[in-house]
Short mmCIF file of C-alpha atoms in Angstrom, two decimals:
data_model
loop_
_atom_site.label_atom_id
_atom_site.label_comp_id
_atom_site.label_asym_id
_atom_site.label_seq_id
_atom_site.Cartn_x
_atom_site.Cartn_y
_atom_site.Cartn_z
CA MET A 1 129.79 -12.43 74.41
CA SER A 2 133.27 -12.35 75.75
CA GLN A 3 134.98 -15.62 76.68
CA THR A 4 136.83 -13.62 79.34
CA ILE A 5 133.64 -13.43 81.39
CA PHE A 6 133.28 -17.21 81.41
CA ASP A 7 136.94 -17.62 82.33
CA ASN A 8 136.73 -15.08 85.14
CA ILE A 9 133.87 -16.72 86.98
CA ARG A 10 134.39 -19.34 89.66
CA ILE A 11 131.75 -21.38 91.42
CA VAL A 12 132.60 -22.02 95.08
CA LEU A 13 130.79 -24.78 97.00
CA CYS A 14 131.31 -24.70 100.77
CA GLN A 15 131.30 -27.94 102.77
CA THR A 16 129.10 -29.85 100.39
CA SER A 17 127.80 -33.03 102.08
CA HIS A 18 126.71 -35.11 99.10
CA PRO A 19 129.29 -35.86 96.40
CA GLY A 20 126.43 -36.38 93.94
CA ASN A 21 125.61 -32.70 94.27
CA ILE A 22 129.17 -31.79 93.37
CA GLY A 23 128.90 -33.89 90.20
CA SER A 24 125.53 -32.43 89.26
CA ALA A 25 126.83 -28.93 89.91
CA ALA A 26 129.81 -29.58 87.60
CA ARG A 27 127.45 -30.74 84.87
CA ALA A 28 125.20 -27.71 85.41
CA MET A 29 128.20 -25.38 85.17
CA LYS A 30 129.46 -26.92 81.96
CA THR A 31 126.07 -26.80 80.23
CA MET A 32 126.22 -23.05 80.72
CA GLY A 33 129.86 -22.72 79.67
CA PHE A 34 131.59 -22.41 83.06
CA GLN A 35 134.53 -24.50 84.22
CA HIS A 36 136.20 -23.15 87.37
CA LEU A 37 134.96 -25.08 90.40
CA TYR A 38 136.28 -24.53 93.94
CA LEU A 39 135.38 -26.86 96.79
CA VAL A 40 135.86 -25.68 100.35
CA GLN A 41 136.17 -28.69 102.67
CA PRO A 42 133.94 -31.05 100.71
CA ASP A 43 132.78 -34.04 102.77
CA LYS A 44 133.81 -36.57 100.12
CA PHE A 45 135.87 -35.66 97.10
CA PRO A 46 136.97 -37.07 94.74
CA ASN A 47 134.18 -39.61 94.80
CA PRO A 48 132.66 -42.06 92.28
CA GLN A 49 129.17 -40.61 92.81
CA ALA A 50 130.39 -37.15 91.91
CA SER A 51 131.95 -38.52 88.74
CA ALA A 52 128.81 -40.48 87.82
CA LEU A 53 126.55 -37.45 88.10
CA ALA A 54 128.96 -35.15 86.31
CA ALA A 55 128.14 -37.10 83.12
CA GLY A 56 130.39 -35.56 80.47
CA ALA A 57 131.62 -32.80 82.74
CA ASP A 58 134.43 -34.75 84.40
CA ASP A 59 136.91 -32.17 83.11
CA VAL A 60 135.28 -29.65 85.46
CA LEU A 61 135.67 -32.09 88.38
CA ASP A 62 139.24 -32.99 87.43
CA SER A 63 140.33 -29.37 87.51
CA ALA A 64 138.36 -28.51 90.68
CA ILE A 65 140.41 -26.81 93.38
CA VAL A 66 139.92 -28.02 96.95
CA THR A 67 140.66 -25.58 99.78
CA GLN A 68 140.41 -25.58 103.55
CA THR A 69 138.86 -22.14 103.90
CA LEU A 70 136.60 -19.89 101.88
CA SER A 71 139.23 -17.17 101.97
CA GLU A 72 141.65 -19.45 100.13
CA ALA A 73 139.04 -20.14 97.49
CA LEU A 74 138.55 -16.39 97.04
CA VAL A 75 142.21 -15.44 96.64
CA GLY A 76 142.53 -13.15 93.66
CA CYS A 77 138.78 -12.54 93.46
CA ALA A 78 137.63 -8.96 93.22
CA PHE A 79 133.98 -9.64 93.93
CA ALA A 80 132.22 -12.46 95.75
CA ILE A 81 128.48 -13.05 95.74
CA GLY A 82 127.00 -15.25 98.46
CA MET A 83 123.89 -17.22 97.55
CA SER A 84 121.24 -17.46 100.22
CA ALA A 85 117.87 -19.18 100.37
CA ARG A 86 116.60 -16.92 103.08
CA LYS A 87 116.71 -13.35 104.26
CA ARG A 88 119.58 -12.52 106.57
CA TYR A 89 119.56 -10.03 109.36
CA LEU A 90 121.95 -7.16 109.32
CA SER A 91 122.80 -5.01 106.47
CA HIS A 92 123.96 -7.13 103.58
CA GLU A 93 122.85 -5.76 100.28
CA THR A 94 120.54 -8.39 98.79
CA VAL A 95 119.51 -8.75 95.17
CA ASN A 96 117.89 -11.47 93.13
CA ALA A 97 119.94 -13.90 91.06
CA ARG A 98 119.30 -11.99 87.84
CA GLU A 99 120.62 -8.74 89.20
CA ALA A 100 123.54 -10.62 90.77
CA ALA A 101 124.39 -12.03 87.34
CA VAL A 102 124.43 -8.56 85.83
CA GLN A 103 126.79 -7.31 88.52
CA ALA A 104 128.98 -10.43 88.34
CA ASN A 105 129.33 -10.10 84.58
CA THR A 106 130.22 -6.44 84.78
CA TYR A 107 133.16 -7.15 87.08
CA ALA A 108 134.08 -10.43 85.39
CA ALA A 109 134.82 -8.56 82.19
CA SER A 110 138.13 -7.63 83.80
CA GLN A 111 138.59 -9.46 87.13
CA PRO A 112 137.83 -12.82 88.79
CA VAL A 113 134.41 -13.09 90.43
CA ALA A 114 133.07 -15.82 92.71
CA LEU A 115 129.58 -17.19 93.26
CA VAL A 116 129.54 -18.84 96.68
CA PHE A 117 127.13 -21.60 97.76
CA GLY A 118 126.73 -22.98 101.29
CA THR A 119 125.89 -26.45 102.57
CA GLU A 120 122.80 -28.35 101.51
CA MET A 121 121.28 -28.15 104.98
CA SER A 122 121.97 -24.69 106.22
CA GLY A 123 123.52 -22.59 103.47
CA LEU A 124 126.32 -20.15 104.16
CA THR A 125 127.42 -19.31 107.68
CA ASN A 126 127.51 -15.68 108.74
CA ALA A 127 131.31 -15.80 108.71
CA GLU A 128 131.21 -17.03 105.11
CA LEU A 129 128.72 -14.34 104.15
CA ASP A 130 131.09 -11.78 105.59
CA CYS A 131 133.63 -12.78 102.93
CA CYS A 132 131.11 -11.74 100.26
CA GLN A 133 130.34 -8.29 98.96
CA LEU A 134 126.81 -9.04 97.85
CA LEU A 135 124.10 -11.44 98.88
CA ALA A 136 121.82 -12.94 96.23
CA MET A 137 118.61 -14.90 96.49
CA ILE A 138 116.71 -17.01 94.02
CA PRO A 139 113.09 -15.96 94.35
CA ALA A 140 111.54 -19.27 95.36
CA ASN A 141 108.15 -20.40 96.62
CA PRO A 142 108.05 -19.08 100.21
CA GLU A 143 106.10 -22.18 101.25
CA TYR A 144 108.67 -24.56 99.78
CA SER A 145 112.00 -23.03 99.00
CA SER A 146 113.90 -26.33 99.16
CA LEU A 147 115.97 -25.79 96.06
CA ASN A 148 118.55 -28.53 95.50
CA LEU A 149 122.13 -27.23 95.58
CA ALA A 150 122.93 -28.27 92.01
CA MET A 151 119.64 -26.72 90.85
CA ALA A 152 120.69 -23.45 92.44
CA VAL A 153 124.06 -23.67 90.67
CA GLN A 154 122.21 -24.38 87.42
CA LEU A 155 119.95 -21.34 87.80
CA VAL A 156 122.79 -19.00 88.69
CA CYS A 157 125.00 -20.23 85.82
CA TYR A 158 122.04 -19.87 83.49
CA GLU A 159 121.50 -16.28 84.57
CA LEU A 160 125.22 -15.58 84.15
CA ARG A 161 125.11 -17.03 80.66
CA MET A 162 121.94 -15.17 79.70
CA THR A 163 123.45 -11.90 80.82
CA ALA A 164 126.73 -12.59 79.03
CA LEU A 165 124.91 -13.55 75.83
CA GLU A 166 122.67 -10.55 75.86
CA GLY A 167 125.85 -8.59 75.48
CA LYS A 168 124.14 -5.43 76.64
CA LEU A 169 126.54 -4.78 79.46
CA ASP A 170 128.00 -1.36 79.83
CA ALA A 171 131.69 -1.14 79.27
CA PRO A 172 133.31 -1.96 82.60
CA ALA A 173 134.24 1.07 84.61
CA GLY A 174 137.97 1.69 84.71
CA GLU A 175 138.36 1.06 88.43
CA VAL A 176 140.21 -1.98 89.71
CA LEU A 177 138.58 -3.58 92.71
CA ALA A 178 140.60 -4.74 95.66
CA THR A 179 141.05 -8.49 95.85
CA ASN A 180 139.65 -10.53 98.68
CA ASP A 181 143.05 -10.93 100.34
CA GLU A 182 143.70 -7.18 100.15
CA LEU A 183 140.34 -6.63 101.82
CA GLU A 184 141.13 -9.15 104.53
CA ARG A 185 144.40 -7.39 105.31
CA PHE A 186 142.53 -4.10 105.49
CA TYR A 187 140.00 -5.60 107.93
CA VAL A 188 142.79 -6.87 110.15
CA HIS A 189 144.38 -3.41 110.14
CA LEU A 190 141.01 -1.80 110.87
CA GLU A 191 140.22 -4.10 113.77
CA GLU A 192 143.64 -3.56 115.35
CA THR A 193 143.20 0.18 115.08
CA LEU A 194 139.71 0.20 116.50
CA LEU A 195 140.91 -1.84 119.45
CA GLN A 196 143.86 0.44 119.95
CA ILE A 197 141.79 3.64 120.05
CA GLY A 198 139.40 1.99 122.48
CA TYR A 199 136.47 1.82 120.07
CA LEU A 200 136.02 -1.91 120.19
CA ASN A 201 135.59 -3.71 123.47
CA PRO A 202 138.57 -6.09 123.62
CA ASN A 203 136.41 -8.64 125.43
CA ALA A 204 133.70 -8.64 122.76
CA PRO A 205 135.04 -7.02 119.63
CA LYS A 206 133.12 -9.11 117.12
CA LYS A 207 129.62 -7.73 116.98
CA LEU A 208 130.42 -4.11 116.32
CA PHE A 209 133.29 -5.00 114.04
CA GLU A 210 131.09 -7.18 111.87
CA ARG A 211 128.90 -4.19 111.16
CA MET A 212 131.93 -2.20 110.11
CA ARG A 213 133.04 -5.00 107.80
CA ARG A 214 129.67 -5.16 106.16
CA LEU A 215 129.55 -1.47 105.59
CA TYR A 216 132.90 -1.49 103.79
CA SER A 217 131.99 -4.65 101.98
CA ARG A 218 128.96 -2.91 100.50
CA ALA A 219 131.15 -0.14 99.15
CA ARG A 220 133.10 -2.63 96.93
CA LEU A 221 136.38 -0.98 97.66
CA GLU A 222 138.81 -0.31 94.88
CA LYS A 223 142.48 -1.16 95.26
CA GLU A 224 143.41 2.47 95.61
CA GLU A 225 140.68 3.14 98.15
CA VAL A 226 141.94 0.34 100.36
CA ASN A 227 145.32 2.06 100.27
CA LEU A 228 143.71 5.40 101.17
CA LEU A 229 141.85 3.89 104.10
CA ARG A 230 144.93 2.07 105.34
CA GLY A 231 146.76 5.38 105.19
CA VAL A 232 144.15 6.82 107.53
CA LEU A 233 144.49 3.85 109.86
CA THR A 234 148.25 4.18 109.97
CA LEU A 235 147.98 7.82 111.00
CA THR A 236 145.28 6.99 113.52
CA LYS A 237 147.48 4.43 115.25
CA GLU A 238 150.67 6.43 115.30
CA PRO A 239 151.49 8.32 118.46
CA ARG A 240 150.74 11.96 117.69
CA LYS A 241 153.95 13.80 118.36
CA HIS A 242 152.46 17.21 117.81
CA THR A 243 149.39 16.94 119.91
CA LYS A 244 149.39 19.75 122.47
CA TYR A 245 148.98 18.04 125.82
CA MET B 1 101.51 -11.57 91.07
CA SER B 2 98.39 -13.45 90.31
CA GLN B 3 97.91 -16.93 91.74
CA THR B 4 95.83 -17.62 88.63
CA ILE B 5 98.98 -17.75 86.55
CA PHE B 6 100.49 -20.43 88.76
CA ASP B 7 97.24 -22.40 88.71
CA ASN B 8 96.95 -22.16 84.96
CA ILE B 9 100.35 -23.62 84.14
CA ARG B 10 100.95 -27.32 83.67
CA ILE B 11 104.24 -29.11 83.17
CA VAL B 12 103.99 -32.05 80.77
CA LEU B 13 106.73 -34.71 80.69
CA CYS B 14 106.59 -37.08 77.71
CA GLN B 15 107.79 -40.69 78.04
CA THR B 16 110.26 -40.01 80.80
CA SER B 17 112.67 -42.95 81.24
CA HIS B 18 114.06 -42.37 84.72
CA PRO B 19 111.57 -42.08 87.60
CA GLY B 20 114.19 -40.09 89.54
CA ASN B 21 113.84 -37.34 86.98
CA ILE B 22 110.11 -37.21 87.57
CA GLY B 23 110.70 -36.76 91.29
CA SER B 24 113.34 -34.08 90.79
CA ALA B 25 111.09 -32.30 88.32
CA ALA B 26 108.24 -32.29 90.87
CA ARG B 27 110.55 -30.76 93.45
CA ALA B 28 111.78 -28.18 90.94
CA MET B 29 108.20 -27.23 90.07
CA LYS B 30 107.16 -26.82 93.67
CA THR B 31 110.15 -24.63 94.58
CA MET B 32 108.89 -22.22 91.95
CA GLY B 33 105.24 -22.45 93.02
CA PHE B 34 103.85 -24.79 90.36
CA GLN B 35 101.85 -27.92 91.04
CA HIS B 36 100.17 -29.35 87.94
CA LEU B 37 102.23 -32.21 86.57
CA TYR B 38 101.16 -34.34 83.59
CA LEU B 39 103.01 -37.52 82.65
CA VAL B 40 102.54 -38.93 79.16
CA GLN B 41 103.41 -42.67 79.16
CA PRO B 42 106.07 -42.56 81.85
CA ASP B 43 108.30 -45.66 81.88
CA LYS B 44 107.88 -46.23 85.63
CA PHE B 45 105.34 -44.37 87.70
CA PRO B 46 104.52 -44.34 90.54
CA ASN B 47 107.97 -45.37 91.72
CA PRO B 48 109.92 -45.16 95.00
CA GLN B 49 112.82 -43.37 93.31
CA ALA B 50 110.49 -40.65 92.08
CA SER B 51 109.13 -40.22 95.60
CA ALA B 52 112.61 -40.15 97.13
CA LEU B 53 113.83 -37.39 94.83
CA ALA B 54 110.64 -35.36 95.14
CA ALA B 55 111.70 -34.62 98.75
CA GLY B 56 108.82 -32.57 100.18
CA ALA B 57 107.04 -32.29 96.85
CA ASP B 58 105.18 -35.59 97.02
CA ASP B 59 101.90 -33.68 96.80
CA VAL B 60 102.86 -32.74 93.25
CA LEU B 61 103.54 -36.41 92.45
CA ASP B 62 100.37 -37.58 94.16
CA SER B 63 98.21 -35.31 92.07
CA ALA B 64 100.11 -35.95 88.81
CA ILE B 65 97.89 -36.96 85.90
CA VAL B 66 99.07 -39.85 83.75
CA THR B 67 97.91 -39.97 80.13
CA GLN B 68 98.49 -42.17 77.09
CA THR B 69 98.95 -39.35 74.60
CA LEU B 70 100.19 -35.80 74.60
CA SER B 71 96.85 -34.64 73.22
CA GLU B 72 95.10 -35.94 76.33
CA ALA B 73 97.55 -34.07 78.53
CA LEU B 74 96.81 -30.88 76.64
CA VAL B 75 93.03 -31.02 76.93
CA GLY B 76 91.74 -27.61 77.97
CA CYS B 77 95.05 -25.90 77.23
CA ALA B 78 94.98 -22.72 75.19
CA PHE B 79 98.68 -22.65 74.46
CA ALA B 80 101.41 -25.27 74.50
CA ILE B 81 105.13 -24.59 74.36
CA GLY B 82 107.48 -27.42 73.37
CA MET B 83 110.93 -27.37 74.92
CA SER B 84 113.80 -28.38 72.70
CA ALA B 85 117.53 -28.70 73.27
CA ARG B 86 118.33 -28.28 69.60
CA LYS B 87 117.23 -26.44 66.54
CA ARG B 88 114.48 -28.18 64.58
CA TYR B 89 113.89 -28.17 60.87
CA LEU B 90 110.53 -27.05 59.69
CA SER B 91 108.91 -23.81 60.44
CA HIS B 92 108.32 -23.77 64.15
CA GLU B 93 108.63 -20.37 65.69
CA THR B 94 111.51 -20.69 68.18
CA VAL B 95 112.20 -18.41 71.14
CA ASN B 96 114.42 -18.69 74.20
CA ALA B 97 113.03 -19.81 77.56
CA ARG B 98 112.72 -16.26 78.86
CA GLU B 99 110.60 -15.12 75.96
CA ALA B 100 108.59 -18.34 76.23
CA ALA B 101 107.87 -17.53 79.88
CA VAL B 102 106.60 -14.09 78.96
CA GLN B 103 104.23 -15.53 76.39
CA ALA B 104 103.13 -18.35 78.71
CA ASN B 105 102.34 -15.92 81.50
CA THR B 106 100.40 -13.66 79.19
CA TYR B 107 98.05 -16.46 78.23
CA ALA B 108 98.02 -18.08 81.66
CA ALA B 109 96.46 -14.99 83.13
CA SER B 110 93.19 -16.29 81.72
CA GLN B 111 93.65 -19.79 80.31
CA PRO B 112 95.60 -23.01 80.90
CA VAL B 113 99.04 -23.18 79.31
CA ALA B 114 101.38 -26.19 78.99
CA LEU B 115 105.16 -26.48 78.93
CA VAL B 116 106.03 -29.75 77.23
CA PHE B 117 109.27 -31.70 77.73
CA GLY B 118 110.42 -34.74 75.72
CA THR B 119 112.43 -37.80 76.69
CA GLU B 120 115.87 -37.62 78.27
CA MET B 121 117.55 -39.10 75.24
CA SER B 122 115.89 -37.54 72.23
CA GLY B 123 113.53 -34.79 73.35
CA LEU B 124 110.17 -34.29 71.69
CA THR B 125 109.19 -36.14 68.54
CA ASN B 126 108.05 -34.16 65.54
CA ALA B 127 104.50 -35.38 66.13
CA GLU B 128 104.65 -34.05 69.71
CA LEU B 129 106.07 -30.73 68.51
CA ASP B 130 103.13 -30.44 66.18
CA CYS B 131 100.86 -30.32 69.23
CA CYS B 132 102.66 -27.15 70.36
CA GLN B 133 102.17 -23.58 69.24
CA LEU B 134 105.65 -22.43 70.07
CA LEU B 135 109.08 -24.02 70.38
CA ALA B 136 111.46 -22.82 73.09
CA MET B 137 115.14 -23.44 73.71
CA ILE B 138 117.35 -22.93 76.72
CA PRO B 139 120.51 -21.24 75.46
CA ALA B 140 123.15 -23.79 76.52
CA ASN B 141 126.83 -24.30 75.83
CA PRO B 142 126.90 -25.46 72.18
CA GLU B 143 129.83 -27.76 73.03
CA TYR B 144 127.99 -29.43 75.91
CA SER B 145 124.25 -28.88 75.94
CA SER B 146 123.50 -31.99 78.00
CA LEU B 147 121.00 -30.38 80.33
CA ASN B 148 119.35 -32.86 82.70
CA LEU B 149 115.56 -33.04 82.26
CA ALA B 150 114.78 -31.90 85.80
CA MET B 151 117.27 -29.06 85.42
CA ALA B 152 115.44 -27.91 82.30
CA VAL B 153 112.13 -28.04 84.20
CA GLN B 154 113.77 -26.04 86.99
CA LEU B 155 115.00 -23.34 84.61
CA VAL B 156 111.67 -23.02 82.82
CA CYS B 157 109.68 -22.87 86.06
CA TYR B 158 112.14 -20.29 87.36
CA GLU B 159 111.63 -18.14 84.27
CA LEU B 160 107.87 -18.48 84.62
CA ARG B 161 108.06 -17.44 88.25
CA MET B 162 110.43 -14.54 87.54
CA THR B 163 108.08 -13.24 84.89
CA ALA B 164 105.05 -13.64 87.13
CA LEU B 165 106.81 -11.91 90.02
CA GLU B 166 108.65 -9.51 87.77
CA GLY B 167 111.72 -10.63 89.65
CA LYS B 168 110.74 -8.89 92.84
CA LEU B 169 112.09 -9.94 96.20
CA ASP B 170 110.11 -9.29 99.33
CA ALA B 171 110.45 -5.82 100.74
CA PRO B 172 114.01 -5.32 101.95
CA ALA B 173 114.83 -5.78 105.61
CA GLY B 174 113.97 -2.84 107.82
CA GLU B 175 117.18 -0.87 107.54
CA VAL B 176 116.83 2.89 107.60
CA LEU B 177 119.19 4.79 105.37
CA ALA B 178 120.84 7.92 106.65
CA THR B 179 119.36 11.15 105.36
CA ASN B 180 121.32 13.50 103.21
CA ASP B 181 121.88 15.97 106.04
CA GLU B 182 123.10 13.23 108.36
CA LEU B 183 125.56 12.22 105.68
CA GLU B 184 126.73 15.79 105.21
CA ARG B 185 127.36 16.16 108.93
CA PHE B 186 129.33 12.92 108.85
CA TYR B 187 131.44 14.21 105.95
CA VAL B 188 132.22 17.44 107.82
CA HIS B 189 133.24 15.39 110.84
CA LEU B 190 135.37 13.11 108.67
CA GLU B 191 137.14 15.96 106.90
CA GLU B 192 137.95 17.71 110.20
CA THR B 193 139.36 14.51 111.59
CA LEU B 194 141.46 13.70 108.55
CA LEU B 195 142.91 17.19 108.67
CA GLN B 196 143.63 16.88 112.34
CA ILE B 197 145.53 13.60 112.07
CA GLY B 198 147.55 15.05 109.21
CA TYR B 199 146.07 12.84 106.52
CA LEU B 200 144.70 15.60 104.32
CA ASN B 201 146.93 18.40 103.13
CA PRO B 202 145.37 21.56 104.64
CA ASN B 203 146.38 23.51 101.52
CA ALA B 204 144.65 21.13 99.11
CA PRO B 205 142.30 18.87 101.04
CA LYS B 206 139.66 18.48 98.37
CA LYS B 207 140.94 15.95 95.92
CA LEU B 208 141.67 13.13 98.32
CA PHE B 209 138.62 13.89 100.39
CA GLU B 210 136.33 13.59 97.40
CA ARG B 211 137.49 10.04 96.90
CA MET B 212 136.65 9.25 100.51
CA ARG B 213 133.20 10.75 100.10
CA ARG B 214 132.54 8.71 97.01
CA LEU B 215 133.58 5.54 98.71
CA TYR B 216 131.16 6.07 101.59
CA SER B 217 128.46 7.24 99.27
CA ARG B 218 128.63 3.96 97.38
CA ALA B 219 128.01 2.06 100.60
CA ARG B 220 124.57 3.71 101.02
CA LEU B 221 125.09 4.18 104.73
CA GLU B 222 122.35 3.42 107.19
CA LYS B 223 121.52 5.79 110.02
CA GLU B 224 123.07 3.54 112.61
CA GLU B 225 126.22 3.07 110.57
CA VAL B 226 126.75 6.81 110.37
CA ASN B 227 126.60 6.84 114.15
CA LEU B 228 129.13 4.03 114.35
CA LEU B 229 131.53 5.80 112.03
CA ARG B 230 131.17 9.09 113.89
CA GLY B 231 131.97 7.22 117.09
CA VAL B 232 135.25 6.14 115.53
CA LEU B 233 135.99 9.70 114.42
CA THR B 234 135.36 11.05 117.89
CA LEU B 235 137.83 8.61 119.41
CA THR B 236 140.35 9.35 116.68
CA LYS B 237 140.30 13.08 117.41
CA GLU B 238 140.40 12.89 121.18
CA PRO B 239 143.73 13.22 122.87
CA ARG B 240 144.64 9.70 123.92
CA LYS B 241 145.11 9.84 127.66
CA HIS B 242 146.46 6.34 127.85
CA THR B 243 148.98 6.53 125.11
CA LYS B 244 152.43 5.77 126.45
CA TYR B 245 154.49 8.74 125.35
#
């Protein structure tokens, strides 16, 4: 087991309603050896109920980072996995929590990785999912899949720990993944270009563009590949001086 | 998956102090498809706090069987696994929760099997352990192994379910992947376009282009996505009638 893996994993909770769940999640994280907690717009935090349920894991709460957006919580992350209780439309790659843990650990050997959880009531929004490169589900009872948020955090952290302890991960591939903020800048560049060449409808650019985002998100772009693609975009946008017309 | 396995597994909680934990455990069981709960001398049961935390799993609470001794709760069971947070002396065979789930499922295919949990404070007594054929541990953080009782039930039921399901998710959403020949036609189109916009060096186009191919190949493109991307390429190549120059 490498301590690096544990240090490189962050748990991100989006818009959690109940502070008790934040405390229980912190406790769940610590029992499995994880400590980096990010809270995107929590309803109530800090909060005595969170502290009470954290039991001896108040250090995790004390060092939790609160952000206004998911993107902020993902800064520096090379790979983000969105947790979902249900199937989503569209073409997100979906795996179970065990497979997600294997993939997370592989990347976390060298770069920060995030596991992202949505609200208690409705999970992650589509916009939040679009910040993730992989979607993971916990295989629950289809007739009653009402898994408590902290329970879901517990299961995912357990799978991460089991995978890390099994130590049978391949050596990480040499490639360096692009960070979330590099990806976001690429998406902005891509959208501008697609508007400029008349591919996206300026009145309704979102739907088609979201498909493009997802496609690139599935590819898990490396740093260098983002640069290659942005090179293409730059040439696409430039007026072509040599075009014969 | 055989429903028999789910029917043949019982969760046994010994002398639970907090009724809330009983409710949360019932919810955890139901999310993983289990329903047979046995309570050995619970401190307070039935109890409103148990019902509140069971959320929609009150059917599990309603059908819970309360006994005075662990032996009574194990009547009819072929195999009992005691859960422990720490190493025990003596010569109990000890496995991790995953291995315990494999063994439980093997027996549960034909006979009732019990997973036995001790009190919140001190776990199972030695006398209770002696009613079990196997001892199982959840590999937790050695510096903070304070796993909540309901969390432990959740993890064990999850492992049982994963083993029973062999970790399978439902069939993936209906996306249709592009065929190899569709991909090849896309790559030809892409290479032409990249040459035309001056991105690839016409004297040595291969090296850079191979990286682009690999990137798209990792995305496992769907049919429709290939069409989207070729739409972009077509617009990129066309002389831009509206460009101001």
